[in-house]
XYZ file of C-alpha atoms in Angstrom:
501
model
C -9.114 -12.559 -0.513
C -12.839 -12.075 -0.858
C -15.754 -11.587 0.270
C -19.293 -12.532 -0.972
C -22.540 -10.863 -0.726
C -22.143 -7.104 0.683
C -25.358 -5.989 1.892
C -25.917 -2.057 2.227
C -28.818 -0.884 3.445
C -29.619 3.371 3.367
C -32.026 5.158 4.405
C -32.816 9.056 3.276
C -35.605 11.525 4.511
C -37.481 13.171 1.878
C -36.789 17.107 1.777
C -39.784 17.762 0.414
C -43.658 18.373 2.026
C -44.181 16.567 5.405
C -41.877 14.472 6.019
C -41.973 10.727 4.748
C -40.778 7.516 5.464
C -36.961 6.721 5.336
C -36.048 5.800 2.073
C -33.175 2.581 1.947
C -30.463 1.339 0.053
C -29.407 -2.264 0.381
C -25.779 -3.300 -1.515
C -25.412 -7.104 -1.770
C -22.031 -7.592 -2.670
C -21.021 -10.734 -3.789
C -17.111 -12.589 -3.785
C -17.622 -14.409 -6.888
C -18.567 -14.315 -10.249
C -21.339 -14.692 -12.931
C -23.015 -17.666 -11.043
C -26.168 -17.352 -11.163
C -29.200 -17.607 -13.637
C -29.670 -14.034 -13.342
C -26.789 -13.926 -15.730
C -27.219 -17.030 -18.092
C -25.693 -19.936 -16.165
C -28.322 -22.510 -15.827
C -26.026 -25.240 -14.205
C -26.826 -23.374 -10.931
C -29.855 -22.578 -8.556
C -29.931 -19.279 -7.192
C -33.415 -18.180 -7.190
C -33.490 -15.202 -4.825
C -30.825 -13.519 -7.333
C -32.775 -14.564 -10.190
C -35.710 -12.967 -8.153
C -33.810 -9.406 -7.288
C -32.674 -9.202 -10.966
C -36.313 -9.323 -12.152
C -36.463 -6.272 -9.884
C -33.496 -4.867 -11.207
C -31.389 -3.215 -13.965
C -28.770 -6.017 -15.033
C -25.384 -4.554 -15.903
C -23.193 -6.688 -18.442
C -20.504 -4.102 -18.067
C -19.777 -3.848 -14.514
C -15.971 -4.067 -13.258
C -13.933 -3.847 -10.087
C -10.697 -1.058 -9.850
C -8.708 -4.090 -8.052
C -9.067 -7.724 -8.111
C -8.109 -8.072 -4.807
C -10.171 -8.338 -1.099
C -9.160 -5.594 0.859
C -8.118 -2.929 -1.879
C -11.115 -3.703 -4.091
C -13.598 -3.328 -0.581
C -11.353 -0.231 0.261
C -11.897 1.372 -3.385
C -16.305 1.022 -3.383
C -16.128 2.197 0.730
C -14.021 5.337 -0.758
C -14.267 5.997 -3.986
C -10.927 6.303 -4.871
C -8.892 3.134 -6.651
C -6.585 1.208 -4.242
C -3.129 3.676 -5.397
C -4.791 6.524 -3.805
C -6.997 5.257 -0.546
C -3.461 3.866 0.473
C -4.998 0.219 0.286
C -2.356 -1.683 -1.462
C -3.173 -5.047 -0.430
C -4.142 -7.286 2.103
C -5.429 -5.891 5.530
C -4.790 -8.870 7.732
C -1.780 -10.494 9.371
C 1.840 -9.898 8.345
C -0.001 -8.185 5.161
C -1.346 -5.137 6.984
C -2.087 -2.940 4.565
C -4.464 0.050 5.445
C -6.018 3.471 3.813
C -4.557 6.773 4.886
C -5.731 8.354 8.005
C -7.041 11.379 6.076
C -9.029 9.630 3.803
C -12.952 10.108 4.020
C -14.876 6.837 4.009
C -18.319 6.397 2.527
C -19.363 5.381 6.766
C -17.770 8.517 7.774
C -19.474 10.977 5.059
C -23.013 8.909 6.114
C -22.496 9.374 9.744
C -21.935 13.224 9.463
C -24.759 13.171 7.659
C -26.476 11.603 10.708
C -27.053 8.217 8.786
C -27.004 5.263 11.074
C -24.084 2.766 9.429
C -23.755 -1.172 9.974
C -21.459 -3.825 8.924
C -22.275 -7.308 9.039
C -19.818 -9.694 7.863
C -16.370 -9.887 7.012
C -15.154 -6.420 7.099
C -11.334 -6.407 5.992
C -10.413 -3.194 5.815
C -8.267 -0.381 8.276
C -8.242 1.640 10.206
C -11.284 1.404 12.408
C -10.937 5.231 12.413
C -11.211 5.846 8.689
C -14.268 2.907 8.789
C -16.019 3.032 11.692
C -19.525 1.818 12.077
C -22.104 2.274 14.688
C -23.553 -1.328 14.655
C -20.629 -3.876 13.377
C -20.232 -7.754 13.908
C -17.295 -8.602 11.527
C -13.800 -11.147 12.209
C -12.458 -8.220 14.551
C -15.043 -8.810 16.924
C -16.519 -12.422 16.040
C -16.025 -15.898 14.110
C -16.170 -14.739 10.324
C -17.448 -18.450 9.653
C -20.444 -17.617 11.676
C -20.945 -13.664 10.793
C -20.169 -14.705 6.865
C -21.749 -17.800 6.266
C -23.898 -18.781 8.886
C -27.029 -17.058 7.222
C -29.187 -17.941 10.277
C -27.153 -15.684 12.315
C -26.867 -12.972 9.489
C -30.737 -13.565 9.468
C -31.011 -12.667 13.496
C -28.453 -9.342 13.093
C -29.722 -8.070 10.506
C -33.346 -8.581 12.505
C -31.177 -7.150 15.532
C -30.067 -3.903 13.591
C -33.480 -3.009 11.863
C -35.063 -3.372 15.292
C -32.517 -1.008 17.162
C -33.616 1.255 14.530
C -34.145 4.963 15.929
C -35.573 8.069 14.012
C -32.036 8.130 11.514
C -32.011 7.030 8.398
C -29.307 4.000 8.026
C -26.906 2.394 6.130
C -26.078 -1.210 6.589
C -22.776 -3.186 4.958
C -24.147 -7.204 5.137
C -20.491 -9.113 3.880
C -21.375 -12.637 3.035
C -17.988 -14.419 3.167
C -19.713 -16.941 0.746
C -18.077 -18.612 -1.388
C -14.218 -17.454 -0.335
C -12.338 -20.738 -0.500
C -11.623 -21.911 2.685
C -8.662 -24.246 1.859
C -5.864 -22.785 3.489
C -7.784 -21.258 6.774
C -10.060 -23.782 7.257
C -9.487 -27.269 5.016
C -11.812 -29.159 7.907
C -15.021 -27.878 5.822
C -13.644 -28.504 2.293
C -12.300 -26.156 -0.367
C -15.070 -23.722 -0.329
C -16.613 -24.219 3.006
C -18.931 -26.031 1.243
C -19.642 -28.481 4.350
C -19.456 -26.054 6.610
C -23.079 -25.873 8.689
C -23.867 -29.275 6.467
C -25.602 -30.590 9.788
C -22.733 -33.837 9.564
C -20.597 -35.126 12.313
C -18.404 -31.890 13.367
C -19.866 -29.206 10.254
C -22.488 -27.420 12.436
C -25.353 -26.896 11.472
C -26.954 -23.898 9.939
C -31.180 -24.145 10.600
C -31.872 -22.106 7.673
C -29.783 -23.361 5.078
C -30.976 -26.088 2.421
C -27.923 -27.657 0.782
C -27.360 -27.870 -2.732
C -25.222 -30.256 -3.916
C -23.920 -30.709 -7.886
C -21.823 -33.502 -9.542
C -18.898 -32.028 -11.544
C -20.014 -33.124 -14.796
C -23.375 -30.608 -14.078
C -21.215 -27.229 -13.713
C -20.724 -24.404 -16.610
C -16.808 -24.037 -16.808
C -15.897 -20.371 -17.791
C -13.361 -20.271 -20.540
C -10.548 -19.042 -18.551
C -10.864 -21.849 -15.895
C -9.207 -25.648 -17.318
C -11.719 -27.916 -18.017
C -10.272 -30.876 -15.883
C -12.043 -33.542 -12.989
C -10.418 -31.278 -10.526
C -11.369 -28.117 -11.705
C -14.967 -29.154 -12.000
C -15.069 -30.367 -8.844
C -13.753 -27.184 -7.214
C -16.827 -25.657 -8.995
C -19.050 -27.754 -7.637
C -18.272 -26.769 -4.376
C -18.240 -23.042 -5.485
C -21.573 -23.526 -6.388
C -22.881 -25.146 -2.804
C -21.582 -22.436 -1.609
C -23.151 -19.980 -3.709
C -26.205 -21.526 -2.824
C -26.080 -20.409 1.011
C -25.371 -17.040 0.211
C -28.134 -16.854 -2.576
C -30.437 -18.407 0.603
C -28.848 -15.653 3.048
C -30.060 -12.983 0.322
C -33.736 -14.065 0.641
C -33.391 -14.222 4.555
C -31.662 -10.469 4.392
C -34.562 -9.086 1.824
C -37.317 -11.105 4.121
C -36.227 -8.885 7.145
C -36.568 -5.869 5.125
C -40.068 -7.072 3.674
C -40.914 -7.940 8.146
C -39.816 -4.621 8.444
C -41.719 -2.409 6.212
C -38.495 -1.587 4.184
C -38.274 -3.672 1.100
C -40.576 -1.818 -1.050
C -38.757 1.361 0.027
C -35.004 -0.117 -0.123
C -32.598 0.366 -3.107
C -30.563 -3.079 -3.314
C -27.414 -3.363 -5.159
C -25.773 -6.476 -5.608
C -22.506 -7.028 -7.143
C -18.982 -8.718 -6.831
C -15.630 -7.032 -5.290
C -13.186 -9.365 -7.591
C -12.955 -12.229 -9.940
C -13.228 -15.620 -8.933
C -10.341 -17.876 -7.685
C -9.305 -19.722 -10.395
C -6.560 -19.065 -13.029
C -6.525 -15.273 -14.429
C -9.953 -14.775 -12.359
C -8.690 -13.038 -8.362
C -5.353 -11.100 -8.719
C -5.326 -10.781 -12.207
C -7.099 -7.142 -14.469
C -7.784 -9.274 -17.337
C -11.793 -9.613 -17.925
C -12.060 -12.678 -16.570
C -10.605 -10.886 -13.338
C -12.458 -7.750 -13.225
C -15.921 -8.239 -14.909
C -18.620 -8.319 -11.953
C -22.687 -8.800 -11.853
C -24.258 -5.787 -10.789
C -28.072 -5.274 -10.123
C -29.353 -2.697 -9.025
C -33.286 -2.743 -7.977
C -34.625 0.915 -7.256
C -37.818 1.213 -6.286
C -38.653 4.683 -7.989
C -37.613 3.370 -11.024
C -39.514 0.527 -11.931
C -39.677 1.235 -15.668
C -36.422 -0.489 -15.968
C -36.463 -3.383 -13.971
C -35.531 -6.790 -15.323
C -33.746 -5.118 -18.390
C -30.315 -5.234 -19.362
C -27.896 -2.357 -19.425
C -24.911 -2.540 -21.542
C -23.376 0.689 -20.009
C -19.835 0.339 -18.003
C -20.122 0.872 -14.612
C -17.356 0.631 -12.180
C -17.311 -0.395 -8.359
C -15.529 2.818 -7.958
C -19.057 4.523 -9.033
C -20.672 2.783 -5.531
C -19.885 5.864 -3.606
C -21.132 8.288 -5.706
C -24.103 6.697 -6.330
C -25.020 6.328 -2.565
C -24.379 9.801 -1.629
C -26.079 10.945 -4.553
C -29.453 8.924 -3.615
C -29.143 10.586 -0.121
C -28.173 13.788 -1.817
C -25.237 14.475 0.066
C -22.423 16.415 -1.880
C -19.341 14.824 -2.792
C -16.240 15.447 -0.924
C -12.980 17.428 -1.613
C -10.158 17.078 0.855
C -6.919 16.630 1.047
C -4.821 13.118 1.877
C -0.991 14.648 1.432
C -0.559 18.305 1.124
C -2.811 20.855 -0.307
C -3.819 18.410 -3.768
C -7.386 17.958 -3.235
C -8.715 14.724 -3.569
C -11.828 14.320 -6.194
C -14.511 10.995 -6.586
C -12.859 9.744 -10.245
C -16.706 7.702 -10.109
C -19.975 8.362 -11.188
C -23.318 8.587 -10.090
C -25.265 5.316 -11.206
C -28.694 6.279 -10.710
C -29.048 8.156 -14.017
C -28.763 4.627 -15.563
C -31.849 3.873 -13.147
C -33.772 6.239 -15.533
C -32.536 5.425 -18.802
C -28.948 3.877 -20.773
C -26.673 6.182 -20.869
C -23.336 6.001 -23.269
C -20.842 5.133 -20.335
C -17.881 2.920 -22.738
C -14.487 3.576 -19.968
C -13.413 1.589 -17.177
C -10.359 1.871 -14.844
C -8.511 -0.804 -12.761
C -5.601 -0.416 -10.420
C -3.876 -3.608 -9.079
C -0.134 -3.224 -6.467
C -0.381 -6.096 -4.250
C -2.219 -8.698 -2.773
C -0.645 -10.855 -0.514
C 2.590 -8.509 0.992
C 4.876 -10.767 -1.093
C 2.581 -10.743 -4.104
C 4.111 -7.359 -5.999
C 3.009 -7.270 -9.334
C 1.949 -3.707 -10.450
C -0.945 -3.420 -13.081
C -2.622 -0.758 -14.308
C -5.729 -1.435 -16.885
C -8.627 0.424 -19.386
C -11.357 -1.046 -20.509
C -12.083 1.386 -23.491
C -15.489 -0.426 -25.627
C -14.860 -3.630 -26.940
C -10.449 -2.941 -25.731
C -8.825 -3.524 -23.290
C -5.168 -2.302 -22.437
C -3.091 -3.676 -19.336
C 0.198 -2.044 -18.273
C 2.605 -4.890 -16.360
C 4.971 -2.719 -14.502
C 6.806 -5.655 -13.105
C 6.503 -7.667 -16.524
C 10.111 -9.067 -15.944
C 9.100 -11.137 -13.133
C 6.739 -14.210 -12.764
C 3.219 -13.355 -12.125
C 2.926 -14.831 -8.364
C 1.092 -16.697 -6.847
C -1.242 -16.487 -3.653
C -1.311 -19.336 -0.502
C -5.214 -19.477 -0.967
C -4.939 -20.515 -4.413
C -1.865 -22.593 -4.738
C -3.029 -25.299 -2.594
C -6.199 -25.500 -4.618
C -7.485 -28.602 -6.325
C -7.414 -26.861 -9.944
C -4.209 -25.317 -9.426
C -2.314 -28.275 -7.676
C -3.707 -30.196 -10.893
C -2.679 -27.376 -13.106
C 1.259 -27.663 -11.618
C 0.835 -31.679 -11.866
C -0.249 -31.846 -15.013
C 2.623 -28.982 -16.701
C 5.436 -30.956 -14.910
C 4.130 -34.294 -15.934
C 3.682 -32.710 -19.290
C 0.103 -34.161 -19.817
C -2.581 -31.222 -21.239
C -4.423 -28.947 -19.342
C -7.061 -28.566 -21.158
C -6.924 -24.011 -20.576
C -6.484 -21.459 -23.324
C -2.816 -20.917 -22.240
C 0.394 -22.845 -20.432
C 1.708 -22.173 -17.056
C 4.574 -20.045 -18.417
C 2.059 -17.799 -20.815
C 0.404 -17.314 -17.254
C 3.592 -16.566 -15.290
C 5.712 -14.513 -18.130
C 3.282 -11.699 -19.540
C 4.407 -8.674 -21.477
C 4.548 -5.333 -20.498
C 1.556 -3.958 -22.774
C -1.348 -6.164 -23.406
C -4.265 -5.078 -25.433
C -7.031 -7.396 -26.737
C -9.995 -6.965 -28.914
C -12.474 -8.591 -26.706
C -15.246 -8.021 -29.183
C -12.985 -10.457 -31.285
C -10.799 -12.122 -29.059
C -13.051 -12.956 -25.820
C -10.900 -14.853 -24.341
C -8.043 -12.392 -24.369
C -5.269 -14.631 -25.946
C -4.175 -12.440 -28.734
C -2.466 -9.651 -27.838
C -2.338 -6.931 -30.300
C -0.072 -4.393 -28.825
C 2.488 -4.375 -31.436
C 0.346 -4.953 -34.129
C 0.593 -1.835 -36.691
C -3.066 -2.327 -37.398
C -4.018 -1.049 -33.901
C -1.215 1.375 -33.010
C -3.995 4.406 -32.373
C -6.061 2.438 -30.289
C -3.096 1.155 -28.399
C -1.954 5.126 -28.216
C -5.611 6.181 -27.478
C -6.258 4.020 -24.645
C -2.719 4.264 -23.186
C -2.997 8.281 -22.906
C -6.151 7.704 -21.286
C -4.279 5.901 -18.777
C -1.926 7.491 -17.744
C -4.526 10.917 -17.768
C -6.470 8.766 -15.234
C -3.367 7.528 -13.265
C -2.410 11.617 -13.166
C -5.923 12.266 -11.890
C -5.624 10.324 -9.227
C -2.197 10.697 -7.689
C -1.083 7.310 -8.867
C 2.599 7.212 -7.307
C 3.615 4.321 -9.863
C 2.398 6.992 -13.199
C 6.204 6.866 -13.820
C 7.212 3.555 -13.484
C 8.786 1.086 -14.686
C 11.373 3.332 -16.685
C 11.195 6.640 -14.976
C 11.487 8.194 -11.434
C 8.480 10.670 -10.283
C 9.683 13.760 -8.981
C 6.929 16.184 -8.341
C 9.278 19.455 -7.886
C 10.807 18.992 -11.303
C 9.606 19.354 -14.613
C 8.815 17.106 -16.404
C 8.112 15.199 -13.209
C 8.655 11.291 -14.635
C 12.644 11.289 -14.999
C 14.105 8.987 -16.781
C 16.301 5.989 -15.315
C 17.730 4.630 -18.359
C 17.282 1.728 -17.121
C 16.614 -0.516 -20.641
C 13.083 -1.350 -20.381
């Protein structure tokens, strides 16, 4: 599950002279995907993105670790992918997934430091003891309809926290639940929400928002989505809902401009997972882990409104905070004496100039608690390699997005044998093979996978090694799967089961 527009907002004394005022960070983190006209799609109006990307770098190589809510939101408050913060899946309900008590939050570095922290929004992630925030209104304490999408009350706590303000610097976490589809929580305000606050007969009504609507023959339909009536018309409603979040983002920035912040504020905005639609959420193919990211800093306006082609990973959030409030990274310990290291980067040094970043990792165990379908994935230049640990079984499916329109249609259509007008059938989807690797430079829409193909046997051996260095790195307990057993007092440690895979 998801979560749209994140916002962060950090503030840092200056060390040196007298002292000056606070500096601020604000992350915008977005549930969906590339949206926007910030990055090309002109079926849509989102002009307060468009606006922060002018004031931005624009990353066109941006990806989650996990396309999934709570492990991908648990991975950028952290640092570390969702294998070793403990955040497997889900956080709510029968799921109940949570990171390890030992595990040092980006909150809990911030308030050691004596930065203030807030969360506004939906926060989705456990325990309150390894996040804990000094100013929070999330679901465990109010309606997530009205501290997620009602952007007139986002507007009034975020005017609430900046007000409350004392001498600290701070750090606040705005989580736009815009545009989550609503479907299976709430099917009263349509697939998206999208009539939620609409001001009609039992919606609400949300002062601040202007409603945008769109016909389905107006919307841009990515490739990986079926281009159908139904599938279109789920976008539309994406899109509406898109809108109220890309309105929330000029009510958030407005406070900081009332406040005497916004020309001292570093925003980020970016996305925790892919979209809900077929191989978007749940899935570590492109389509499922390529995010927008902007980044607006204002000490380095020499690079605003260009476009960086560098890869940058939501796993580099952390380090990139702490290192614009200069506070050292951590080293601790979650089991035993193995001390735990940031696998991220710092991304301010691509604030100053492009810099040859070409790797990206992504982790994937669960979503739902049902939903096991291990993946691990490198994005390595123009290649990408995915390792399907449970290949043998059906890629599965979650509640929110089975009772879709486009996938309901999808499941129609494939029984009724009529065509589905999507770059592969419902069994492609469900049966994958253990190794995929695509040429994306080639092959864009990842449907030709090359990982038997002689031709690329080094790249496939390159990228695989790199892999499995990373999953060593970070204490991945599934390094030795499917085929082997880890044990950590023997050597080698992966043992093999014999097992015929």
């Amino acid at each position: 599950m998801r979560l749209w527009a994140l916002a962060l907002l950090l503030g840092a004394l200056r060390t040196a002279g007298a002292p000056a005022p606070a500096r601020n960070v604000l992350l915008l983190l977005d549930d969906g995907g590339f949206e926007s006209g910030a990055y090309n799609n002109s079926a849509i109006r989102t002009p307060n993105l468009d606006a922060l990307a002018r004031r931005s770098v624009v990353f066109q190589n941006a990806f989650t670790s996990v396309s999934s809510c709570s492990p991908s939101r648990a991975s950028i408050l952290t640092g570390l992918p969702q294998h070793q913060n403990g955040m497997y899946g889900l956080h709510q309900d029968v799921h109940h997934f949570n990171s390890f008590d030992s595990v040092r939050s980006l909150p809990r570095l911030l308030s050691q430091a004596r930065v203030r922290t807030g969360i506004i929004g939906k926060k989705h992630v456990g325990p309150e003891a390894v996040y804990p925030f000094d100013f929070a209104y999330t679901e465990e304490n109010s309606s997530v309809l009205q501290v997620g999408r009602n952007i007139t009350r986002i507007k009034a706590l975020v005017r609430h926290f900046l007000q409350s303000q004392d001498e600290r610097p701070f750090f606040l976490y705005v989580a736009f639940h815009d545009p989550h589809r609503c479907g299976h929580s709430q099917p009263q305000y349509g697939a998206f929400c999208e009539k939620f606050g609409n001001g009609e007969s039992g919606m609400g009504w949300i002062p601040d928002w202007k409603p945008q609507l769109y016909r389905p023959e107006q919307v841009q339909v990515p490739h990986f989505v079926p281009d159908t009536p139904a599938a279109r018309a789920d976008l539309a409603a994406q899109y509406t809902t898109i809108g109220r979040m890309d309105q929330g983002i000029g009510l958030v920035l407005e406070e900081l401009r009332r406040a005497g912040f916004l020309n001292s504020t570093l925003v980020i905005y970016t996305s925790d997972n892919g979209i809900p639609f077929p191989s978007g959420r749940t899935n570590l193919y492109r389509s499922g882990t390529a995010e927008p990211l902007l980044i607006s800093s204002p000490e380095h306006t020499e690079r605003w409104g260009q476009v960086s082609q560098a890869f940058a990973t939501l796993l580099d959030l952390t380090p990139t905070i702490l290192d614009w409030f200069s506070i050292p990274y951590p080293s601790y310990s979650i089991f035993g004496t193995k001390r735990v290291q940031l696998t991220g980067k710092s991304l301010l040094p691509a604030l100053e100039s492009e810099q040859p970043w070409d790797t990206a990792f992504s982790s994937q165990s669960h979503h739902e608690v049902t939903m096991y379908y291990p993946m691990r994935a490198i994005q390595h230049q123009q290649f990408r390699l995915i390792h399907n640990l449970n290949y043998k079984m059906p890629f599965p499916i979650d509640q929110d997005f089975y009772i879709s329109p486009t996938f309901q249609d999808l499941l129609n259509r494939t029984r009724a044998g009529q065509p589905t007008h999507w770059n592969k059938t419902l069994h492609q989807y469900y049966y994958r093979d253990r190794w995929e690797l695509f040429d994306c430079s080639r092959d864009p829409t990842e449907s030709q996978n090359l990982a038997t193909d002689p031709r690329y046997a080094a790249v496939f051996q390159l990228l695989r090694t790199q892999l499995l260095k990373w999953q060593w790195d970070t204490g991945d307990p599934w390094v030795c799967a499917p085929d082997a057993v880890l044990e950590e007092k023997l050597s080698p440690q992966c043992r093999p089961l014999h097992n015929e895979l």
